[in-house]
JSON list of C-alpha atoms in Angstrom, two decimals:
[
{"chain": "X", "resi": 7, "resn": "MET", "atom": "CA", "xyz": [-14.23, 7.91, 3.44]},
{"chain": "X", "resi": 8, "resn": "SER", "atom": "CA", "xyz": [-12.85, 4.61, 4.65]},
{"chain": "X", "resi": 9, "resn": "THR", "atom": "CA", "xyz": [-9.46, 4.35, 5.74]},
{"chain": "X", "resi": 10, "resn": "PRO", "atom": "CA", "xyz": [-7.02, 2.60, 3.25]},
{"chain": "X", "resi": 11, "resn": "THR", "atom": "CA", "xyz": [-6.24, -0.91, 4.03]},
{"chain": "X", "resi": 12, "resn": "ARG", "atom": "CA", "xyz": [-4.02, -1.69, 1.06]},
{"chain": "X", "resi": 13, "resn": "GLY", "atom": "CA", "xyz": [-0.43, -0.43, 0.35]},
{"chain": "X", "resi": 14, "resn": "LEU", "atom": "CA", "xyz": [1.40, 0.58, -2.77]},
{"chain": "X", "resi": 15, "resn": "ILE", "atom": "CA", "xyz": [5.22, 0.32, -2.74]},
{"chain": "X", "resi": 16, "resn": "PHE", "atom": "CA", "xyz": [7.30, 3.18, -3.70]},
{"chain": "X", "resi": 17, "resn": "THR", "atom": "CA", "xyz": [11.27, 3.42, -3.98]},
{"chain": "X", "resi": 18, "resn": "PRO", "atom": "CA", "xyz": [12.90, 5.88, -1.27]},
{"chain": "X", "resi": 19, "resn": "ASP", "atom": "CA", "xyz": [14.03, 8.20, -4.09]},
{"chain": "X", "resi": 20, "resn": "LEU", "atom": "CA", "xyz": [10.50, 8.88, -5.27]},
{"chain": "X", "resi": 21, "resn": "ILE", "atom": "CA", "xyz": [9.01, 9.29, -1.71]},
{"chain": "X", "resi": 22, "resn": "PRO", "atom": "CA", "xyz": [10.02, 13.17, -1.58]},
{"chain": "X", "resi": 23, "resn": "GLY", "atom": "CA", "xyz": [8.11, 13.54, -5.06]},
{"chain": "X", "resi": 24, "resn": "VAL", "atom": "CA", "xyz": [5.01, 11.71, -4.13]},
{"chain": "X", "resi": 25, "resn": "MET", "atom": "CA", "xyz": [5.03, 13.66, -0.90]},
{"chain": "X", "resi": 26, "resn": "SER", "atom": "CA", "xyz": [5.25, 17.06, -2.54]},
{"chain": "X", "resi": 27, "resn": "GLY", "atom": "CA", "xyz": [2.89, 16.15, -5.27]},
{"chain": "X", "resi": 28, "resn": "ALA", "atom": "CA", "xyz": [5.89, 16.41, -8.13]},
{"chain": "X", "resi": 29, "resn": "VAL", "atom": "CA", "xyz": [5.24, 12.57, -8.42]},
{"chain": "X", "resi": 30, "resn": "THR", "atom": "CA", "xyz": [1.45, 11.78, -9.60]},
{"chain": "X", "resi": 31, "resn": "VAL", "atom": "CA", "xyz": [1.88, 8.74, -11.85]},
{"chain": "X", "resi": 32, "resn": "THR", "atom": "CA", "xyz": [3.17, 5.49, -11.70]},
{"chain": "X", "resi": 33, "resn": "SER", "atom": "CA", "xyz": [3.29, 2.16, -13.91]},
{"chain": "X", "resi": 34, "resn": "ARG", "atom": "CA", "xyz": [2.80, -1.23, -12.37]},
{"chain": "X", "resi": 35, "resn": "VAL", "atom": "CA", "xyz": [3.12, -4.33, -14.52]},
{"chain": "X", "resi": 36, "resn": "ILE", "atom": "CA", "xyz": [-0.06, -6.18, -15.57]},
{"chain": "X", "resi": 37, "resn": "LYS", "atom": "CA", "xyz": [-0.01, -9.88, -14.41]},
{"chain": "X", "resi": 38, "resn": "PRO", "atom": "CA", "xyz": [-0.68, -11.87, -15.80]},
{"chain": "X", "resi": 39, "resn": "GLN", "atom": "CA", "xyz": [0.32, -10.33, -19.45]},
{"chain": "X", "resi": 40, "resn": "PRO", "atom": "CA", "xyz": [-1.97, -10.22, -22.12]},
{"chain": "X", "resi": 41, "resn": "PRO", "atom": "CA", "xyz": [-1.39, -12.56, -25.23]},
{"chain": "X", "resi": 42, "resn": "SER", "atom": "CA", "xyz": [1.44, -11.64, -27.45]},
{"chain": "X", "resi": 43, "resn": "ASN", "atom": "CA", "xyz": [-1.08, -10.91, -30.09]},
{"chain": "X", "resi": 44, "resn": "CYS", "atom": "CA", "xyz": [-2.83, -8.63, -28.09]},
{"chain": "X", "resi": 45, "resn": "ALA", "atom": "CA", "xyz": [-3.02, -5.05, -30.04]},
{"chain": "X", "resi": 46, "resn": "TYR", "atom": "CA", "xyz": [-4.95, -3.01, -27.25]},
{"chain": "X", "resi": 47, "resn": "LEU", "atom": "CA", "xyz": [-7.12, -3.20, -24.09]},
{"chain": "X", "resi": 48, "resn": "HIS", "atom": "CA", "xyz": [-10.72, -1.77, -23.53]},
{"chain": "X", "resi": 49, "resn": "ALA", "atom": "CA", "xyz": [-12.88, -1.73, -20.55]},
{"chain": "X", "resi": 50, "resn": "ALA", "atom": "CA", "xyz": [-15.60, -4.56, -20.40]},
{"chain": "X", "resi": 51, "resn": "VAL", "atom": "CA", "xyz": [-18.18, -5.54, -18.17]},
{"chain": "X", "resi": 52, "resn": "ASN", "atom": "CA", "xyz": [-16.15, -7.96, -15.77]},
{"chain": "X", "resi": 53, "resn": "GLY", "atom": "CA", "xyz": [-12.84, -6.21, -16.18]},
{"chain": "X", "resi": 54, "resn": "TRP", "atom": "CA", "xyz": [-10.62, -5.44, -19.26]},
{"chain": "X", "resi": 55, "resn": "ALA", "atom": "CA", "xyz": [-11.06, -7.47, -22.67]},
{"chain": "X", "resi": 56, "resn": "TRP", "atom": "CA", "xyz": [-8.16, -7.60, -25.19]},
{"chain": "X", "resi": 57, "resn": "THR", "atom": "CA", "xyz": [-8.37, -8.01, -28.84]},
{"chain": "X", "resi": 58, "resn": "ASP", "atom": "CA", "xyz": [-5.85, -8.42, -31.71]},
{"chain": "X", "resi": 59, "resn": "GLY", "atom": "CA", "xyz": [-7.23, -5.72, -33.50]},
{"chain": "X", "resi": 60, "resn": "ALA", "atom": "CA", "xyz": [-8.68, -8.02, -36.31]},
{"chain": "X", "resi": 61, "resn": "THR", "atom": "CA", "xyz": [-12.10, -8.68, -34.43]},
{"chain": "X", "resi": 62, "resn": "VAL", "atom": "CA", "xyz": [-14.77, -6.20, -35.82]},
{"chain": "X", "resi": 63, "resn": "ASP", "atom": "CA", "xyz": [-17.23, -6.93, -33.07]},
{"chain": "X", "resi": 64, "resn": "TYR", "atom": "CA", "xyz": [-15.41, -5.49, -29.88]},
{"chain": "X", "resi": 65, "resn": "ASP", "atom": "CA", "xyz": [-17.99, -7.42, -27.61]},
{"chain": "X", "resi": 66, "resn": "TYR", "atom": "CA", "xyz": [-17.24, -10.63, -28.96]},
{"chain": "X", "resi": 67, "resn": "PHE", "atom": "CA", "xyz": [-14.48, -12.69, -27.30]},
{"chain": "X", "resi": 68, "resn": "PRO", "atom": "CA", "xyz": [-13.77, -16.18, -27.46]},
{"chain": "X", "resi": 69, "resn": "ARG", "atom": "CA", "xyz": [-13.75, -18.15, -24.28]},
{"chain": "X", "resi": 70, "resn": "ASP", "atom": "CA", "xyz": [-10.10, -18.12, -24.08]},
{"chain": "X", "resi": 71, "resn": "ARG", "atom": "CA", "xyz": [-10.08, -14.41, -24.03]},
{"chain": "X", "resi": 72, "resn": "GLU", "atom": "CA", "xyz": [-10.47, -13.74, -20.67]},
{"chain": "X", "resi": 73, "resn": "ALA", "atom": "CA", "xyz": [-11.10, -10.42, -19.03]},
{"chain": "X", "resi": 74, "resn": "LEU", "atom": "CA", "xyz": [-8.19, -8.84, -16.91]},
{"chain": "X", "resi": 75, "resn": "THR", "atom": "CA", "xyz": [-9.01, -7.42, -13.34]},
{"chain": "X", "resi": 76, "resn": "CYS", "atom": "CA", "xyz": [-7.43, -4.30, -12.67]},
{"chain": "X", "resi": 77, "resn": "PRO", "atom": "CA", "xyz": [-5.92, -4.14, -9.04]},
{"chain": "X", "resi": 78, "resn": "PHE", "atom": "CA", "xyz": [-6.65, -0.30, -9.33]},
{"chain": "X", "resi": 79, "resn": "ARG", "atom": "CA", "xyz": [-10.07, 1.55, -8.68]},
{"chain": "X", "resi": 80, "resn": "VAL", "atom": "CA", "xyz": [-10.68, 5.02, -9.30]},
{"chain": "X", "resi": 81, "resn": "GLY", "atom": "CA", "xyz": [-11.31, 6.95, -6.37]},
{"chain": "X", "resi": 82, "resn": "GLU", "atom": "CA", "xyz": [-9.46, 4.12, -3.96]},
{"chain": "X", "resi": 83, "resn": "ARG", "atom": "CA", "xyz": [-7.09, 5.22, -1.39]},
{"chain": "X", "resi": 84, "resn": "ARG", "atom": "CA", "xyz": [-3.91, 3.37, -0.47]},
{"chain": "X", "resi": 85, "resn": "TYR", "atom": "CA", "xyz": [-1.44, 4.42, 2.03]},
{"chain": "X", "resi": 86, "resn": "LEU", "atom": "CA", "xyz": [2.37, 4.51, 0.75]},
{"chain": "X", "resi": 87, "resn": "LYS", "atom": "CA", "xyz": [4.73, 1.52, 1.51]},
{"chain": "X", "resi": 88, "resn": "GLU", "atom": "CA", "xyz": [8.33, 2.77, 1.97]},
{"chain": "X", "resi": 89, "resn": "THR", "atom": "CA", "xyz": [11.53, 1.28, 3.58]},
{"chain": "X", "resi": 90, "resn": "TRP", "atom": "CA", "xyz": [11.53, 2.43, 7.06]},
{"chain": "X", "resi": 91, "resn": "TYR", "atom": "CA", "xyz": [13.56, 1.97, 10.44]},
{"chain": "X", "resi": 92, "resn": "SER", "atom": "CA", "xyz": [12.22, 0.10, 13.46]},
{"chain": "X", "resi": 93, "resn": "SER", "atom": "CA", "xyz": [13.48, -0.99, 16.90]},
{"chain": "X", "resi": 94, "resn": "GLU", "atom": "CA", "xyz": [15.36, -4.07, 17.02]},
{"chain": "X", "resi": 95, "resn": "ARG", "atom": "CA", "xyz": [12.07, -5.51, 18.30]},
{"chain": "X", "resi": 96, "resn": "GLY", "atom": "CA", "xyz": [10.06, -3.97, 15.32]},
{"chain": "X", "resi": 97, "resn": "ASP", "atom": "CA", "xyz": [7.05, -2.49, 17.25]},
{"chain": "X", "resi": 98, "resn": "ASP", "atom": "CA", "xyz": [8.02, 0.88, 16.71]},
{"chain": "X", "resi": 99, "resn": "LEU", "atom": "CA", "xyz": [8.45, 3.45, 14.06]},
{"chain": "X", "resi": 100, "resn": "LEU", "atom": "CA", "xyz": [12.22, 5.05, 14.23]},
{"chain": "X", "resi": 101, "resn": "GLY", "atom": "CA", "xyz": [12.50, 6.91, 10.69]},
{"chain": "X", "resi": 102, "resn": "TYR", "atom": "CA", "xyz": [12.15, 6.48, 7.04]},
{"chain": "X", "resi": 103, "resn": "VAL", "atom": "CA", "xyz": [15.04, 5.72, 4.76]},
{"chain": "X", "resi": 104, "resn": "ALA", "atom": "CA", "xyz": [13.88, 8.28, 2.26]},
{"chain": "X", "resi": 105, "resn": "ASP", "atom": "CA", "xyz": [14.63, 11.28, 4.82]},
{"chain": "X", "resi": 106, "resn": "SER", "atom": "CA", "xyz": [18.14, 10.36, 6.23]},
{"chain": "X", "resi": 107, "resn": "ASP", "atom": "CA", "xyz": [20.72, 8.08, 7.10]},
{"chain": "X", "resi": 108, "resn": "CYS", "atom": "CA", "xyz": [19.93, 5.49, 10.05]},
{"chain": "X", "resi": 109, "resn": "PRO", "atom": "CA", "xyz": [18.95, 6.45, 13.46]},
{"chain": "X", "resi": 110, "resn": "HIS", "atom": "CA", "xyz": [21.92, 7.11, 15.65]},
{"chain": "X", "resi": 111, "resn": "GLY", "atom": "CA", "xyz": [22.29, 6.21, 19.08]},
{"chain": "X", "resi": 112, "resn": "VAL", "atom": "CA", "xyz": [19.96, 3.12, 19.19]},
{"chain": "X", "resi": 113, "resn": "SER", "atom": "CA", "xyz": [19.61, -0.01, 18.14]},
{"chain": "X", "resi": 114, "resn": "TYR", "atom": "CA", "xyz": [17.54, -0.55, 14.80]},
{"chain": "X", "resi": 115, "resn": "ARG", "atom": "CA", "xyz": [16.45, -2.83, 11.97]},
{"chain": "X", "resi": 116, "resn": "VAL", "atom": "CA", "xyz": [16.12, -1.53, 8.10]},
{"chain": "X", "resi": 117, "resn": "ARG", "atom": "CA", "xyz": [12.42, -2.68, 7.37]},
{"chain": "X", "resi": 118, "resn": "SER", "atom": "CA", "xyz": [11.32, -3.81, 3.86]},
{"chain": "X", "resi": 119, "resn": "SER", "atom": "CA", "xyz": [8.57, -1.70, 2.33]},
{"chain": "X", "resi": 120, "resn": "MET", "atom": "CA", "xyz": [7.06, -4.73, 1.14]},
{"chain": "X", "resi": 121, "resn": "PHE", "atom": "CA", "xyz": [6.17, -5.57, 4.74]},
{"chain": "X", "resi": 122, "resn": "MET", "atom": "CA", "xyz": [5.34, -1.82, 6.01]},
{"chain": "X", "resi": 123, "resn": "PRO", "atom": "CA", "xyz": [2.01, -1.98, 8.05]},
{"chain": "X", "resi": 124, "resn": "ARG", "atom": "CA", "xyz": [-0.44, 0.70, 7.90]},
{"chain": "X", "resi": 125, "resn": "TRP", "atom": "CA", "xyz": [0.16, 2.30, 11.17]},
{"chain": "X", "resi": 126, "resn": "ALA", "atom": "CA", "xyz": [3.86, 3.09, 9.90]},
{"chain": "X", "resi": 127, "resn": "ALA", "atom": "CA", "xyz": [2.74, 4.89, 7.07]},
{"chain": "X", "resi": 128, "resn": "ARG", "atom": "CA", "xyz": [2.88, 8.80, 6.67]},
{"chain": "X", "resi": 129, "resn": "THR", "atom": "CA", "xyz": [1.60, 9.25, 3.06]},
{"chain": "X", "resi": 130, "resn": "TRP", "atom": "CA", "xyz": [-1.62, 8.09, 1.55]},
{"chain": "X", "resi": 131, "resn": "ILE", "atom": "CA", "xyz": [-2.86, 8.71, -1.99]},
{"chain": "X", "resi": 132, "resn": "GLU", "atom": "CA", "xyz": [-6.06, 8.66, -3.86]},
{"chain": "X", "resi": 133, "resn": "ILE", "atom": "CA", "xyz": [-6.41, 7.05, -7.47]},
{"chain": "X", "resi": 134, "resn": "VAL", "atom": "CA", "xyz": [-7.50, 9.66, -9.95]},
{"chain": "X", "resi": 135, "resn": "SER", "atom": "CA", "xyz": [-7.16, 7.62, -12.97]},
{"chain": "X", "resi": 136, "resn": "VAL", "atom": "CA", "xyz": [-6.01, 4.15, -14.49]},
{"chain": "X", "resi": 137, "resn": "LYS", "atom": "CA", "xyz": [-5.56, 2.87, -18.01]},
{"chain": "X", "resi": 138, "resn": "PRO", "atom": "CA", "xyz": [-3.76, 0.14, -19.53]},
{"chain": "X", "resi": 139, "resn": "ALA", "atom": "CA", "xyz": [-0.60, 0.72, -21.75]},
{"chain": "X", "resi": 140, "resn": "ARG", "atom": "CA", "xyz": [2.63, -0.90, -23.06]},
{"chain": "X", "resi": 141, "resn": "CYS", "atom": "CA", "xyz": [5.60, 0.69, -21.06]},
{"chain": "X", "resi": 142, "resn": "GLN", "atom": "CA", "xyz": [7.15, 2.23, -23.91]},
{"chain": "X", "resi": 143, "resn": "GLU", "atom": "CA", "xyz": [3.71, 4.09, -24.78]},
{"chain": "X", "resi": 144, "resn": "ILE", "atom": "CA", "xyz": [4.25, 6.83, -22.18]},
{"chain": "X", "resi": 145, "resn": "THR", "atom": "CA", "xyz": [4.60, 10.39, -23.08]},
{"chain": "X", "resi": 146, "resn": "GLU", "atom": "CA", "xyz": [7.19, 12.62, -21.79]},
{"chain": "X", "resi": 147, "resn": "GLU", "atom": "CA", "xyz": [4.80, 14.73, -19.53]},
{"chain": "X", "resi": 148, "resn": "GLU", "atom": "CA", "xyz": [4.06, 11.14, -18.10]},
{"chain": "X", "resi": 149, "resn": "ALA", "atom": "CA", "xyz": [7.82, 10.22, -17.55]},
{"chain": "X", "resi": 150, "resn": "ILE", "atom": "CA", "xyz": [8.43, 13.13, -15.68]},
{"chain": "X", "resi": 151, "resn": "ALA", "atom": "CA", "xyz": [5.24, 13.01, -13.25]},
{"chain": "X", "resi": 152, "resn": "SER", "atom": "CA", "xyz": [6.66, 9.56, -12.75]},
{"chain": "X", "resi": 153, "resn": "GLY", "atom": "CA", "xyz": [9.64, 11.44, -11.16]},
{"chain": "X", "resi": 154, "resn": "CYS", "atom": "CA", "xyz": [11.96, 11.26, -14.16]},
{"chain": "X", "resi": 155, "resn": "ARG", "atom": "CA", "xyz": [14.07, 14.20, -15.21]},
{"chain": "X", "resi": 156, "resn": "PRO", "atom": "CA", "xyz": [16.94, 14.59, -17.83]},
{"chain": "X", "resi": 157, "resn": "PHE", "atom": "CA", "xyz": [20.42, 13.27, -17.12]},
{"chain": "X", "resi": 158, "resn": "PHE", "atom": "CA", "xyz": [23.89, 13.05, -18.31]},
{"chain": "X", "resi": 159, "resn": "ASP", "atom": "CA", "xyz": [24.70, 9.65, -19.27]},
{"chain": "X", "resi": 160, "resn": "HIS", "atom": "CA", "xyz": [27.96, 8.93, -17.89]},
{"chain": "X", "resi": 161, "resn": "ASP", "atom": "CA", "xyz": [27.96, 5.00, -17.78]},
{"chain": "X", "resi": 162, "resn": "ASN", "atom": "CA", "xyz": [27.74, 5.54, -22.09]},
{"chain": "X", "resi": 163, "resn": "PRO", "atom": "CA", "xyz": [29.90, 8.40, -22.89]},
{"chain": "X", "resi": 164, "resn": "VAL", "atom": "CA", "xyz": [30.69, 9.23, -26.76]},
{"chain": "X", "resi": 165, "resn": "GLN", "atom": "CA", "xyz": [33.87, 10.40, -28.33]},
{"chain": "X", "resi": 166, "resn": "VAL", "atom": "CA", "xyz": [33.90, 14.08, -29.14]},
{"chain": "X", "resi": 167, "resn": "LYS", "atom": "CA", "xyz": [36.57, 15.89, -30.85]},
{"chain": "X", "resi": 168, "resn": "SER", "atom": "CA", "xyz": [37.81, 19.29, -29.64]},
{"chain": "X", "resi": 169, "resn": "PRO", "atom": "CA", "xyz": [38.85, 21.97, -31.68]},
{"chain": "X", "resi": 170, "resn": "ASN", "atom": "CA", "xyz": [42.56, 21.26, -31.27]},
{"chain": "X", "resi": 171, "resn": "GLY", "atom": "CA", "xyz": [41.84, 17.75, -32.59]},
{"chain": "X", "resi": 172, "resn": "ASN", "atom": "CA", "xyz": [42.07, 15.81, -29.44]},
{"chain": "X", "resi": 173, "resn": "VAL", "atom": "CA", "xyz": [39.41, 13.26, -28.38]},
{"chain": "X", "resi": 174, "resn": "HIS", "atom": "CA", "xyz": [37.34, 13.23, -25.24]},
{"chain": "X", "resi": 175, "resn": "PRO", "atom": "CA", "xyz": [35.00, 11.23, -23.56]},
{"chain": "X", "resi": 176, "resn": "PHE", "atom": "CA", "xyz": [31.41, 13.23, -23.28]},
{"chain": "X", "resi": 177, "resn": "ALA", "atom": "CA", "xyz": [28.39, 12.16, -21.19]},
{"chain": "X", "resi": 178, "resn": "PRO", "atom": "CA", "xyz": [25.37, 12.85, -23.51]},
{"chain": "X", "resi": 179, "resn": "LEU", "atom": "CA", "xyz": [22.37, 14.44, -22.36]},
{"chain": "X", "resi": 180, "resn": "LYS", "atom": "CA", "xyz": [19.44, 12.01, -21.93]},
{"chain": "X", "resi": 181, "resn": "GLY", "atom": "CA", "xyz": [15.84, 13.15, -21.67]},
{"chain": "X", "resi": 182, "resn": "PRO", "atom": "CA", "xyz": [12.88, 12.03, -19.29]},
{"chain": "X", "resi": 183, "resn": "LEU", "atom": "CA", "xyz": [11.86, 9.17, -21.51]},
{"chain": "X", "resi": 184, "resn": "ASP", "atom": "CA", "xyz": [15.36, 7.93, -21.37]},
{"chain": "X", "resi": 185, "resn": "ALA", "atom": "CA", "xyz": [15.41, 8.12, -17.78]},
{"chain": "X", "resi": 186, "resn": "TYR", "atom": "CA", "xyz": [12.07, 6.52, -17.51]},
{"chain": "X", "resi": 187, "resn": "ALA", "atom": "CA", "xyz": [13.36, 3.35, -19.55]},
{"chain": "X", "resi": 188, "resn": "ALA", "atom": "CA", "xyz": [15.93, 3.08, -17.11]},
{"chain": "X", "resi": 189, "resn": "LEU", "atom": "CA", "xyz": [13.90, 3.50, -14.05]},
{"chain": "X", "resi": 190, "resn": "TRP", "atom": "CA", "xyz": [11.55, 0.50, -15.79]},
{"chain": "X", "resi": 191, "resn": "ASP", "atom": "CA", "xyz": [14.34, -1.84, -16.31]},
{"chain": "X", "resi": 192, "resn": "GLN", "atom": "CA", "xyz": [15.68, -1.19, -12.64]},
{"chain": "X", "resi": 193, "resn": "LEU", "atom": "CA", "xyz": [12.28, -1.97, -10.90]},
{"chain": "X", "resi": 194, "resn": "ASN", "atom": "CA", "xyz": [11.00, -4.72, -13.51]},
{"chain": "X", "resi": 195, "resn": "GLY", "atom": "CA", "xyz": [13.94, -6.04, -15.57]},
{"chain": "X", "resi": 196, "resn": "LYS", "atom": "CA", "xyz": [15.34, -8.79, -13.32]},
{"chain": "X", "resi": 197, "resn": "ARG", "atom": "CA", "xyz": [11.72, -9.96, -12.60]},
{"chain": "X", "resi": 198, "resn": "GLY", "atom": "CA", "xyz": [11.13, -10.71, -16.26]},
{"chain": "X", "resi": 199, "resn": "TYR", "atom": "CA", "xyz": [9.49, -7.62, -17.50]},
{"chain": "X", "resi": 200, "resn": "PRO", "atom": "CA", "xyz": [12.10, -5.71, -19.51]},
{"chain": "X", "resi": 201, "resn": "TRP", "atom": "CA", "xyz": [11.72, -2.26, -21.28]},
{"chain": "X", "resi": 202, "resn": "ILE", "atom": "CA", "xyz": [12.57, -4.16, -24.66]},
{"chain": "X", "resi": 203, "resn": "ALA", "atom": "CA", "xyz": [9.80, -6.53, -24.03]},
{"chain": "X", "resi": 204, "resn": "LYS", "atom": "CA", "xyz": [7.15, -3.88, -24.55]},
{"chain": "X", "resi": 205, "resn": "CYS", "atom": "CA", "xyz": [5.18, -5.06, -21.55]},
{"chain": "X", "resi": 206, "resn": "TRP", "atom": "CA", "xyz": [1.65, -4.23, -20.51]},
{"chain": "X", "resi": 207, "resn": "ALA", "atom": "CA", "xyz": [1.20, -1.90, -17.34]},
{"chain": "X", "resi": 208, "resn": "TRP", "atom": "CA", "xyz": [-1.55, -0.39, -15.71]},
{"chain": "X", "resi": 209, "resn": "ARG", "atom": "CA", "xyz": [-0.74, 3.57, -15.39]},
{"chain": "X", "resi": 210, "resn": "VAL", "atom": "CA", "xyz": [-1.93, 5.05, -12.43]},
{"chain": "X", "resi": 211, "resn": "THR", "atom": "CA", "xyz": [-2.56, 8.70, -12.00]},
{"chain": "X", "resi": 212, "resn": "PHE", "atom": "CA", "xyz": [-2.92, 9.63, -8.37]},
{"chain": "X", "resi": 213, "resn": "ARG", "atom": "CA", "xyz": [-3.04, 12.46, -5.64]},
{"chain": "X", "resi": 214, "resn": "THR", "atom": "CA", "xyz": [-1.87, 12.83, -2.23]},
{"chain": "X", "resi": 215, "resn": "VAL", "atom": "CA", "xyz": [-4.47, 13.12, 0.30]},
{"chain": "X", "resi": 216, "resn": "ALA", "atom": "CA", "xyz": [-4.91, 13.55, 4.17]},
{"chain": "X", "resi": 217, "resn": "PRO", "atom": "CA", "xyz": [-4.97, 10.35, 6.21]}
]
């Protein structure tokens, strides 16, 4: 098996789940997005072709309907890119943000996951499956496998009347799908792909493997 040369970025809070095998699904925005009248995508000879749902012959696509190239391949191995600590010179590894606070007693730099080199990585994954889907077309099982869990929404409390007639704010319990929607907006909303837009994404299933 060849050594992974491409990385895949994960946020620090998801790293422990990936390493333990609890997180096995990730969704990445399709770039460029299919046209607004795209009904669904299907595998074609030269990539993923889209249809508006009205075309009977799925193998027929006008020239302006170019196939989308998926950046993920089943069986491909990648190393996890995560935020890490290095020395001031940047040529050695001092730790990972997902594990602990900053290193003590030494000068250090916080290094972006975007620029993490392969030699500093500690986790590798193998892609098991890939499919295109709108961000909102996700099951509760896939949301859980993406690292999302039920949570109490303290930012949007509801007013509840107690038996004595007093009204108190109460944080409602939200499910994994609500947590996934919040995670999606946190990662992609400011980049122009908000949850409400029903963006298309590559839904990737993976497993951790030995280096």
